[in-house]
Short mmCIF file of C-alpha atoms and ligand atoms in Angstrom, two decimals:
data_model
loop_
_atom_site.label_atom_id
_atom_site.label_comp_id
_atom_site.label_asym_id
_atom_site.label_seq_id
_atom_site.Cartn_x
_atom_site.Cartn_y
_atom_site.Cartn_z
CA MET A 1 -3.80 11.42 24.07
CA LEU A 2 -6.38 9.58 26.15
CA PHE A 3 -7.93 6.43 24.76
CA SER A 4 -11.33 7.27 26.21
CA LYS A 5 -11.45 10.47 24.18
CA LEU A 6 -10.74 8.76 20.85
CA PHE A 7 -13.30 7.68 18.34
CA ILE A 8 -12.49 3.98 18.17
CA PRO A 9 -15.75 2.04 18.15
CA ILE A 10 -14.50 -1.45 19.02
CA LEU A 11 -16.96 -4.35 18.71
CA LYS A 12 -16.99 -7.28 21.14
CA ASN A 13 -17.15 -9.93 18.43
CA ASN A 14 -16.27 -10.37 14.81
CA PRO A 15 -19.07 -9.02 12.60
CA SER A 16 -20.85 -11.83 10.79
CA GLU A 17 -21.02 -10.17 7.37
CA ALA A 18 -17.23 -10.34 6.91
CA VAL A 19 -15.62 -13.50 5.57
CA ILE A 20 -11.90 -12.70 5.57
CA LYS A 21 -9.74 -11.76 8.54
CA SER A 22 -8.80 -8.25 7.46
CA HIS A 23 -12.40 -7.29 6.80
CA GLN A 24 -13.53 -8.73 10.14
CA LEU A 25 -10.75 -7.05 12.07
CA MET A 26 -11.07 -3.68 10.41
CA LEU A 27 -14.77 -3.58 11.26
CA ARG A 28 -14.22 -5.00 14.73
CA THR A 29 -11.55 -2.48 15.71
CA GLY A 30 -13.49 0.42 14.24
CA MET A 31 -11.02 1.20 11.46
CA ILE A 32 -13.67 1.54 8.78
CA LYS A 33 -17.41 1.68 8.39
CA GLN A 34 -19.28 0.67 5.28
CA SER A 35 -21.43 3.45 3.88
CA SER A 36 -22.86 1.58 0.89
CA ALA A 37 -21.86 -1.45 -1.20
CA GLY A 38 -18.11 -1.27 -1.75
CA ILE A 39 -17.84 2.25 -0.33
CA TYR A 40 -16.31 2.91 3.08
CA SER A 41 -15.66 5.68 5.55
CA TRP A 42 -12.24 5.59 7.16
CA LEU A 43 -12.42 6.15 10.92
CA PRO A 44 -9.47 7.55 12.93
CA LEU A 45 -7.63 4.28 13.55
CA GLY A 46 -7.88 3.02 9.98
CA PHE A 47 -7.20 6.43 8.50
CA LYS A 48 -4.06 6.76 10.59
CA VAL A 49 -2.67 3.47 9.31
CA MET A 50 -3.54 4.35 5.72
CA LYS A 51 -1.87 7.78 6.04
CA LYS A 52 1.32 6.15 7.30
CA ILE A 53 1.31 3.72 4.37
CA GLU A 54 0.64 6.61 2.00
CA GLN A 55 3.63 8.50 3.38
CA ILE A 56 5.98 5.54 2.83
CA VAL A 57 4.68 5.14 -0.72
CA ARG A 58 5.22 8.88 -1.28
CA GLU A 59 8.79 8.88 0.09
CA GLU A 60 9.77 6.00 -2.16
CA GLN A 61 8.31 7.75 -5.20
CA ASP A 62 10.19 10.93 -4.36
CA ARG A 63 13.36 8.91 -3.89
CA ILE A 64 13.44 7.87 -7.56
CA GLY A 65 12.79 11.44 -8.67
CA ALA A 66 9.06 11.23 -9.33
CA GLN A 67 7.17 14.48 -8.75
CA GLU A 68 3.88 14.63 -6.91
CA ILE A 69 0.83 16.30 -8.42
CA LEU A 70 -2.88 16.03 -7.72
CA MET A 71 -5.41 15.38 -10.44
CA PRO A 72 -9.18 15.53 -9.83
CA THR A 73 -11.40 12.51 -9.25
CA ILE A 74 -13.95 13.72 -11.83
CA GLN A 75 -12.85 13.72 -15.47
CA SER A 76 -14.40 14.77 -18.74
CA SER A 77 -15.36 12.00 -21.18
CA GLU A 78 -13.74 13.94 -24.07
CA ILE A 79 -10.21 12.72 -23.45
CA TRP A 80 -11.41 9.14 -23.05
CA LYS A 81 -13.11 9.40 -26.43
CA GLU A 82 -9.80 10.54 -27.90
CA SER A 83 -7.93 7.53 -26.56
CA GLY A 84 -10.74 5.21 -27.61
CA ARG A 85 -11.30 3.85 -24.09
CA TYR A 86 -14.62 5.54 -23.34
CA GLU A 87 -16.60 2.72 -24.94
CA ASP A 88 -14.08 -0.04 -24.18
CA TYR A 89 -13.90 0.49 -20.43
CA GLY A 90 -17.43 -0.82 -19.97
CA GLU A 91 -19.55 -0.93 -16.87
CA GLU A 92 -16.74 -0.54 -14.37
CA MET A 93 -16.68 3.14 -15.23
CA LEU A 94 -19.05 5.33 -13.24
CA ARG A 95 -20.51 7.80 -15.72
CA ILE A 96 -22.10 11.04 -14.59
CA LYS A 97 -23.84 13.94 -16.34
CA ASP A 98 -23.44 17.50 -15.09
CA ARG A 99 -26.16 20.19 -15.25
CA GLN A 100 -25.07 21.19 -18.77
CA ASN A 101 -25.62 17.59 -19.79
CA ARG A 102 -21.89 17.06 -20.28
CA GLU A 103 -20.65 13.52 -19.94
CA MET A 104 -18.29 13.22 -17.00
CA LEU A 105 -16.88 10.23 -15.17
CA TYR A 106 -15.30 9.31 -11.85
CA GLY A 107 -11.74 8.35 -12.77
CA PRO A 108 -10.90 4.64 -12.57
CA THR A 109 -7.32 5.47 -13.66
CA ASN A 110 -5.59 8.52 -15.15
CA GLU A 111 -3.65 7.71 -18.34
CA GLU A 112 -5.80 10.06 -20.44
CA LEU A 113 -5.77 12.97 -18.02
CA ILE A 114 -2.03 12.88 -17.49
CA THR A 115 -1.41 12.60 -21.24
CA ASP A 116 -3.55 15.69 -21.72
CA ILE A 117 -1.60 17.58 -19.06
CA PHE A 118 1.68 16.50 -20.62
CA ARG A 119 0.85 17.33 -24.24
CA THR A 120 -0.21 20.89 -23.52
CA SER A 121 2.94 21.71 -21.56
CA VAL A 122 5.91 19.70 -22.81
CA LYS A 123 7.20 20.22 -26.33
CA SER A 124 10.89 19.46 -26.25
CA TYR A 125 12.70 16.19 -25.73
CA LYS A 126 15.02 18.12 -23.42
CA SER A 127 12.31 18.07 -20.75
CA LEU A 128 12.33 14.27 -20.72
CA PRO A 129 12.13 12.04 -18.80
CA GLN A 130 9.15 13.13 -16.71
CA LEU A 131 7.94 10.96 -13.85
CA LEU A 132 4.72 12.22 -12.29
CA TYR A 133 2.51 10.66 -9.65
CA HIS A 134 -0.51 11.40 -7.53
CA ILE A 135 -2.31 9.72 -4.67
CA GLN A 136 -6.02 10.01 -5.19
CA TRP A 137 -9.33 8.19 -4.86
CA LYS A 138 -10.43 6.03 -7.77
CA PHE A 139 -13.81 4.55 -8.54
CA ARG A 140 -14.44 1.25 -10.31
CA ASP A 141 -17.93 -0.12 -10.31
CA GLU A 142 -16.76 -3.65 -9.54
CA LEU A 143 -19.27 -6.38 -10.38
CA ARG A 144 -18.79 -8.00 -6.98
CA PRO A 145 -17.24 -5.72 -4.39
CA ARG A 146 -16.12 -7.92 -1.49
CA PHE A 147 -13.65 -8.45 1.31
CA GLY A 148 -14.09 -4.93 2.66
CA ILE A 149 -11.55 -2.47 1.38
CA MET A 150 -9.64 -5.21 -0.49
CA ARG A 151 -12.01 -5.16 -3.44
CA CYS A 152 -14.20 -2.15 -3.10
CA ARG A 153 -15.58 0.39 -5.52
CA GLU A 154 -14.01 3.56 -4.17
CA PHE A 155 -10.36 3.06 -3.26
CA TYR A 156 -7.20 5.05 -2.70
CA MET A 157 -4.42 4.54 -5.21
CA LYS A 158 -1.01 5.90 -5.95
CA ASP A 159 -0.66 6.09 -9.71
CA ALA A 160 2.44 7.27 -11.49
CA TYR A 161 3.16 7.92 -15.16
CA SER A 162 6.43 8.11 -17.07
CA PHE A 163 7.22 9.94 -20.31
CA ASP A 164 10.35 9.18 -22.33
CA LEU A 165 11.80 9.68 -25.78
CA SER A 166 12.83 6.11 -26.61
CA ASP A 167 12.05 2.54 -25.63
CA GLU A 168 15.41 2.28 -23.95
CA GLU A 169 14.88 5.37 -21.82
CA ALA A 170 11.35 4.21 -21.01
CA ASN A 171 12.75 0.90 -19.85
CA PHE A 172 14.99 2.82 -17.46
CA SER A 173 11.97 4.64 -16.04
CA TYR A 174 10.09 1.35 -15.74
CA ASN A 175 12.98 -0.13 -13.81
CA LYS A 176 13.12 2.82 -11.44
CA PHE A 177 9.53 2.15 -10.46
CA PHE A 178 10.30 -1.57 -10.25
CA LEU A 179 12.95 -0.79 -7.62
CA SER A 180 10.83 1.79 -5.88
CA TYR A 181 8.04 -0.80 -5.45
CA LEU A 182 10.44 -3.35 -3.99
CA ARG A 183 11.66 -0.74 -1.50
CA THR A 184 8.14 0.36 -0.62
CA PHE A 185 6.93 -3.15 0.17
CA GLN A 186 10.12 -3.91 2.06
CA ARG A 187 9.51 -0.93 4.33
CA LEU A 188 6.03 -2.31 4.94
CA GLU A 189 7.68 -5.61 5.89
CA LEU A 190 5.89 -7.41 3.09
CA SER A 191 7.53 -9.83 0.78
CA ALA A 192 6.03 -8.80 -2.54
CA ILE A 193 7.10 -10.70 -5.62
CA PRO A 194 7.11 -9.10 -9.07
CA MET A 195 5.33 -11.44 -11.44
CA ALA A 196 4.96 -11.29 -15.18
CA ALA A 197 1.39 -10.19 -15.73
CA ASP A 198 -1.29 -9.51 -18.27
CA THR A 199 -1.89 -5.87 -19.13
CA GLY A 200 -5.72 -5.89 -19.24
CA PRO A 201 -7.52 -2.66 -20.16
CA ILE A 202 -4.41 -0.52 -19.57
CA GLY A 203 -2.72 -2.15 -22.60
CA GLY A 204 0.90 -2.65 -23.64
CA ASN A 205 3.16 -5.67 -23.54
CA LEU A 206 5.48 -5.33 -20.53
CA SER A 207 3.95 -5.62 -17.11
CA HIS A 208 4.61 -6.88 -13.59
CA GLU A 209 2.20 -7.41 -10.77
CA PHE A 210 3.56 -7.19 -7.24
CA VAL A 211 1.90 -9.92 -5.25
CA ILE A 212 2.12 -10.91 -1.60
CA LEU A 213 1.32 -14.46 -0.61
CA ALA A 214 -1.94 -14.95 1.26
CA GLU A 215 -4.45 -17.78 1.28
CA THR A 216 -7.30 -15.29 0.99
CA GLY A 217 -5.82 -13.58 -2.05
CA GLU A 218 -7.68 -13.51 -5.32
CA SER A 219 -4.70 -13.93 -7.65
CA LYS A 220 -3.50 -17.42 -8.47
CA ILE A 221 0.24 -17.51 -8.73
CA TYR A 222 2.82 -19.97 -10.00
CA SER A 223 6.42 -19.39 -9.15
CA ASP A 224 9.86 -20.67 -8.44
CA LYS A 225 10.45 -20.42 -4.68
CA ARG A 226 13.99 -19.20 -5.24
CA ILE A 227 12.62 -15.84 -6.34
CA PHE A 228 12.08 -15.03 -2.64
CA ASP A 229 15.84 -14.95 -2.14
CA VAL A 230 16.51 -12.21 -4.68
CA ASN A 231 17.76 -9.13 -2.89
CA SER A 232 17.52 -5.55 -4.13
CA ASN A 233 19.52 -3.87 -1.36
CA LYS A 234 22.60 -3.12 -3.43
CA THR A 235 20.76 -1.84 -6.47
CA LYS A 236 21.72 1.66 -7.57
CA LEU A 237 19.49 4.05 -9.46
CA GLU A 238 21.38 3.64 -12.71
CA LYS A 239 20.72 1.71 -15.90
CA ASN A 240 23.01 -1.30 -15.52
CA SER A 241 22.31 -1.91 -11.89
CA LEU A 242 18.56 -1.77 -12.48
CA ASN A 243 18.74 -4.02 -15.52
CA GLU A 244 20.66 -6.54 -13.47
CA LEU A 245 18.05 -6.45 -10.75
CA ARG A 246 15.27 -7.21 -13.18
CA GLU A 247 17.29 -9.98 -14.79
CA GLN A 248 17.79 -11.55 -11.40
CA TYR A 249 14.04 -11.66 -10.86
CA GLU A 250 13.20 -12.66 -14.40
CA LYS A 251 15.55 -15.61 -14.19
CA PHE A 252 12.89 -17.30 -12.09
CA TYR A 253 9.49 -18.36 -13.30
CA ALA A 254 6.80 -16.26 -11.59
CA VAL A 255 3.45 -15.57 -13.23
CA THR A 256 -0.19 -14.94 -12.42
CA ASP A 257 -2.77 -17.32 -13.84
CA GLU A 258 -3.49 -15.42 -17.08
CA LYS A 259 0.10 -16.06 -18.09
CA PHE A 260 0.35 -19.57 -16.69
CA ASN A 261 1.48 -22.40 -18.92
CA LYS A 262 1.78 -25.81 -17.31
CA SER A 263 4.47 -27.27 -19.50
CA GLU A 264 6.62 -24.14 -19.26
CA PHE A 265 6.25 -24.16 -15.49
CA GLU A 266 7.33 -27.77 -15.24
CA LYS A 267 10.15 -27.34 -17.72
CA ASN A 268 11.59 -24.27 -15.97
CA VAL A 269 11.10 -25.06 -12.31
CA PRO A 270 12.57 -28.15 -10.62
CA GLU A 271 9.87 -29.92 -8.66
CA GLN A 272 11.15 -29.03 -5.19
CA TYR A 273 10.97 -25.30 -6.02
CA ARG A 274 7.49 -25.24 -7.51
CA LEU A 275 5.05 -22.99 -5.70
CA HIS A 276 1.40 -22.78 -6.65
CA THR A 277 -0.61 -20.63 -4.26
CA LYS A 278 -2.72 -17.53 -3.90
CA GLY A 279 -1.74 -13.94 -3.44
CA ILE A 280 -2.93 -10.36 -3.15
CA GLU A 281 -2.01 -7.90 -5.87
CA VAL A 282 -0.73 -4.76 -4.16
CA GLY A 283 0.94 -3.06 -7.11
CA HIS A 284 0.98 -3.23 -10.89
CA ILE A 285 3.31 -1.60 -13.39
CA PHE A 286 2.86 -1.32 -17.16
CA TYR A 287 4.85 -0.25 -20.16
CA PHE A 288 2.68 0.61 -23.15
CA GLY A 289 4.82 2.82 -25.41
CA ASP A 290 2.68 5.14 -27.54
CA LYS A 291 -0.69 3.52 -26.87
CA TYR A 292 -2.06 6.82 -25.50
CA SER A 293 0.43 9.37 -26.81
CA LYS A 294 -0.33 8.49 -30.45
CA PRO A 295 -4.14 8.82 -30.51
CA MET A 296 -3.93 11.79 -28.15
CA ASN A 297 -1.08 13.39 -30.03
CA ALA A 298 1.43 13.80 -27.20
CA SER A 299 4.75 14.34 -28.88
CA VAL A 300 8.07 16.17 -28.61
CA ASP A 301 10.39 17.59 -31.25
CA PHE A 302 13.55 15.58 -31.63
CA GLN A 303 16.10 16.37 -34.36
CA GLY A 304 13.45 18.07 -36.45
CA LYS A 305 11.07 15.13 -36.16
CA LYS A 306 7.90 14.65 -34.19
CA GLU A 307 8.21 11.72 -31.77
CA PHE A 308 5.30 10.35 -29.80
CA VAL A 309 6.41 9.95 -26.20
CA LYS A 310 6.80 6.48 -24.72
CA MET A 311 4.72 6.01 -21.61
CA GLY A 312 4.33 3.67 -18.67
CA SER A 313 1.99 3.65 -15.69
CA TYR A 314 2.51 2.38 -12.16
CA GLY A 315 -0.15 1.73 -9.51
CA VAL A 316 -0.09 0.89 -5.82
CA GLY A 317 -3.28 0.06 -3.95
CA VAL A 318 -2.72 2.26 -0.90
CA SER A 319 -6.06 1.46 0.75
CA ARG A 320 -5.86 -2.23 -0.24
CA LEU A 321 -2.47 -2.41 1.49
CA VAL A 322 -4.09 -1.80 4.88
CA GLY A 323 -6.04 -5.05 4.49
CA ALA A 324 -3.17 -6.85 2.78
CA ILE A 325 -0.84 -6.17 5.72
CA ILE A 326 -3.43 -7.58 8.11
CA GLU A 327 -3.87 -10.68 5.95
CA ALA A 328 -0.11 -11.21 5.83
CA LYS A 329 0.68 -10.48 9.47
CA TYR A 330 -2.28 -11.34 11.69
CA ASP A 331 -1.47 -13.81 14.46
CA GLU A 332 -4.66 -15.83 14.58
CA LYS A 333 -3.79 -17.95 17.60
CA ASN A 334 -3.05 -15.05 19.93
CA GLU A 335 -5.43 -12.56 18.28
CA ILE A 336 -2.68 -10.04 17.62
CA MET A 337 -2.63 -7.57 14.77
CA ASN A 338 1.07 -7.43 13.97
CA TRP A 339 1.50 -4.06 12.28
CA PRO A 340 5.02 -3.19 11.23
CA ILE A 341 5.96 -0.30 13.50
CA SER A 342 6.24 1.95 10.43
CA VAL A 343 2.45 1.89 10.02
CA SER A 344 1.01 0.86 13.41
CA PRO A 345 -1.78 3.21 14.48
CA TYR A 346 0.18 4.06 17.65
CA GLU A 347 3.68 2.97 18.61
CA CYS A 348 3.28 2.57 22.34
CA ALA A 349 0.31 2.09 24.67
CA ILE A 350 0.71 3.37 28.23
CA ILE A 351 -1.58 1.31 30.40
CA PRO A 352 -2.04 2.49 33.99
CA LEU A 353 -4.07 0.44 36.42
CA ILE A 354 -6.82 2.86 37.38
CA ASN A 355 -7.49 3.20 41.07
CA LYS A 356 -10.46 5.32 42.06
CA ASN A 357 -8.90 6.60 45.28
CA ASP A 358 -5.42 7.18 43.99
CA ASN A 359 -4.39 9.15 40.93
CA SER A 360 -0.71 8.30 41.03
CA ASN A 361 -0.72 5.66 38.24
CA LEU A 362 -2.52 7.99 35.88
CA GLU A 363 -0.14 10.84 36.77
CA LYS A 364 2.82 8.58 36.10
CA ALA A 365 1.27 7.67 32.76
CA HIS A 366 1.04 11.35 31.81
CA ASN A 367 4.71 11.88 32.65
CA ILE A 368 5.73 8.89 30.57
CA TYR A 369 3.58 10.14 27.73
CA LYS A 370 5.33 13.50 27.88
CA TYR A 371 8.74 11.89 27.85
CA LEU A 372 7.93 9.63 24.89
CA ASN A 373 6.31 12.51 23.06
CA GLU A 374 9.54 14.49 23.28
CA LYS A 375 11.32 11.51 21.72
CA GLU A 376 8.74 11.51 18.91
CA VAL A 377 7.19 8.23 19.96
CA ASP A 378 3.52 8.12 19.01
CA ALA A 379 1.94 6.99 22.30
CA ILE A 380 -1.49 6.70 23.81
CA ILE A 381 -2.73 6.47 27.41
CA ASP A 382 -5.44 3.98 28.23
CA ASP A 383 -7.50 5.61 30.96
CA ALA A 384 -10.34 3.07 30.79
CA ASP A 385 -11.38 1.46 34.05
CA GLU A 386 -10.74 -2.15 33.03
CA ASN A 387 -8.45 -4.85 34.31
CA PHE A 388 -4.96 -5.29 32.87
CA SER A 389 -5.65 -8.43 30.93
CA SER A 390 -8.59 -7.01 29.01
CA LYS A 391 -6.62 -3.84 28.32
CA ILE A 392 -3.69 -5.81 26.96
CA LYS A 393 -6.01 -7.95 24.89
CA LYS A 394 -7.47 -4.79 23.40
CA PHE A 395 -4.09 -3.35 22.43
CA ASN A 396 -2.94 -6.69 21.02
CA LEU A 397 -6.06 -6.78 18.90
CA ILE A 398 -5.57 -3.23 17.63
CA GLY A 399 -1.89 -4.01 17.25
CA ILE A 400 0.10 -1.47 19.27
CA PRO A 401 3.58 -3.04 19.17
CA PHE A 402 4.86 -1.69 22.53
CA GLN A 403 3.02 -1.53 25.82
CA ILE A 404 3.96 -0.09 29.20
CA MET A 405 1.99 -1.31 32.21
CA ILE A 406 1.81 0.86 35.32
CA GLY A 407 0.53 -1.10 38.29
CA LYS A 408 1.75 -3.16 41.17
CA LYS A 409 4.71 -4.60 39.28
CA SER A 410 6.08 -1.21 38.23
CA GLU A 411 8.34 -0.39 41.20
CA GLY A 412 10.44 2.74 41.58
CA ASN A 413 11.66 3.82 38.20
CA LEU A 414 11.29 0.34 36.66
CA LEU A 415 8.32 -0.12 34.37
CA GLU A 416 6.69 -3.28 33.17
CA PHE A 417 7.34 -3.24 29.45
CA ASN A 418 6.01 -5.48 26.75
CA GLU A 419 6.88 -5.84 23.12
CA ILE A 420 4.17 -7.80 21.33
CA GLY A 421 5.22 -11.41 20.97
CA LYS A 422 8.13 -11.10 23.43
CA LYS A 423 8.62 -11.65 27.15
CA THR A 424 7.75 -8.83 29.56
CA GLN A 425 10.72 -6.94 31.04
CA ASN A 426 11.16 -4.38 33.82
CA LEU A 427 13.01 -1.35 32.52
CA PRO A 428 13.46 2.37 33.16
CA ILE A 429 11.73 4.69 30.71
CA GLU A 430 15.03 5.78 29.13
CA ASP A 431 15.76 2.19 28.05
CA ILE A 432 12.23 1.68 26.84
CA ALA A 433 12.43 4.77 24.67
CA LYS A 434 15.72 3.53 23.23
CA ILE A 435 14.23 0.16 22.29
CA ILE A 436 11.30 1.79 20.53
CA ILE A 437 13.45 4.34 18.72
CA ASN A 438 15.85 1.63 17.59
CA LYS A 439 13.04 -0.46 16.23
CA LYS A 440 11.82 2.52 14.23
CA LYS A 441 15.30 3.06 12.80
CA ILE A 442 15.69 -0.52 11.65
CA ASN A 443 12.46 -0.12 9.84
P1 LIG B 1 -7.37 -6.41 -9.67
O1 LIG B 1 -6.72 -7.40 -10.60
O2 LIG B 1 -7.15 -6.72 -8.22
O3 LIG B 1 -8.79 -6.13 -10.02
P2 LIG B 1 -6.40 -4.35 -11.34
O4 LIG B 1 -5.38 -5.12 -12.05
O5 LIG B 1 -7.68 -4.07 -11.98
O6 LIG B 1 -6.65 -5.02 -9.91
P3 LIG B 1 -4.76 -1.98 -11.45
O7 LIG B 1 -5.44 -1.24 -12.53
O8 LIG B 1 -3.51 -2.67 -11.74
O9 LIG B 1 -5.80 -2.99 -10.78
O10 LIG B 1 -4.67 -1.00 -10.18
C1 LIG B 1 -3.50 -0.78 -9.39
C2 LIG B 1 -3.69 -1.25 -7.96
O11 LIG B 1 -4.87 -0.72 -7.37
C3 LIG B 1 -3.87 -2.76 -7.85
O12 LIG B 1 -2.62 -3.41 -7.85
C4 LIG B 1 -4.59 -2.89 -6.53
O13 LIG B 1 -3.64 -2.89 -5.46
C5 LIG B 1 -5.42 -1.63 -6.45
N1 LIG B 1 -6.83 -1.92 -6.78
C6 LIG B 1 -7.34 -2.17 -8.00
N2 LIG B 1 -8.66 -2.40 -7.94
C7 LIG B 1 -9.01 -2.28 -6.63
C8 LIG B 1 -10.25 -2.39 -5.91
N3 LIG B 1 -11.39 -2.67 -6.53
N4 LIG B 1 -10.23 -2.19 -4.56
C9 LIG B 1 -9.08 -1.90 -3.93
N5 LIG B 1 -7.89 -1.78 -4.54
C10 LIG B 1 -7.84 -1.96 -5.88
MG1 LIG B 2 -3.59 -4.97 -11.89
#
């Protein structure tokens, strides 16, 4: 793929309307374009990153046995009247009338719709548990959309829902998602901390927000620093192991500001471990029992009795994560977007020095591209007629983690090879491919 043929409208300078780094950089590198307040188009570079994040989120949902479905963005108001949330949800809900004058809405979340799907199809406790998820656009008419895609009105979310017979079984489902979120954020190289949280309009009494630390975040957090050392690597997908994992986290004080209590914080956390800072909420999980199943009559037969199913819901802000990763990883000093290789828009940039009278560098670049392509490395050739340093600056800014330069210093079969943030080396293509492939494996 040739860079000159791609639709990547890069701007020379940071756009003045953006106040936080991720918003500035996403506009500057042509990842997104605003179409109206809080509503964005995703251009090729941004869309590519988001799709890679989406795929990681999907794999980690599948890994705990959740099944993917797709619900529509437009919902009927009827089910929301049944649950009692149609009035309660307020002005964040975008309400629409169709030509028959029926009240419709653009879904801000899907508890009602999934409960309706469940109740018409599942009658026996033997079909439980059910874990279902979808990845779909949501709309919330936020009072103050800001920070680009971090707080916008139309955003892309993974939302999952669990259905169980008892509180105990539901707790098991909750814990599966708890683990799956830790694994997801780990693969994105983010250190996301589960924090006891308020349940807001979703309801219920058990809830964790997954928050990554960032000065530009909108959530205030209070925690014990030791929570960062908890490790989930050995956790198995079974009840005891998952309970232990949650206990290990819950041993440490970690809350968002709605739950904050100064004297509790000071009593529970020795001074040297106290952390009070800001963070970005990237995921949120809830357990709310029969809050929806009861009013909407979603039940199963169990030992001759009708039992309302116990439900939880689990959200990840897929589109918000694009900005959150930038906020967490951007190297301000060197102007480098440090994408984890698992989500970088391309894995390797091949940068030939273009010489008008001699095609050999470009030809070499094509051969290297072919070789890397066979090894499933996602590469790009920069055929622009610019000098090396501005080309490298461009790929640092976009954040392509590996770069191969083909110019005077690339002699024989040795190529000038650069891994962002490391020293340049001269290596044959076979070794370069190995380094890249290894890095992908570790991830
Ligand atoms: P927030 O507190 O940031 O407003 P929320 O608690 O209302 O979010 P949830 O209902 O928990 O959001 O939604 C699940 C996830 O969807 C959030 O953790 C967040 O990552 C993402 N999200 C929510 N609102 C927005 C938004 N306006 N723009 C982008 N992402 C969002
Ligand atoms: Mg939330």
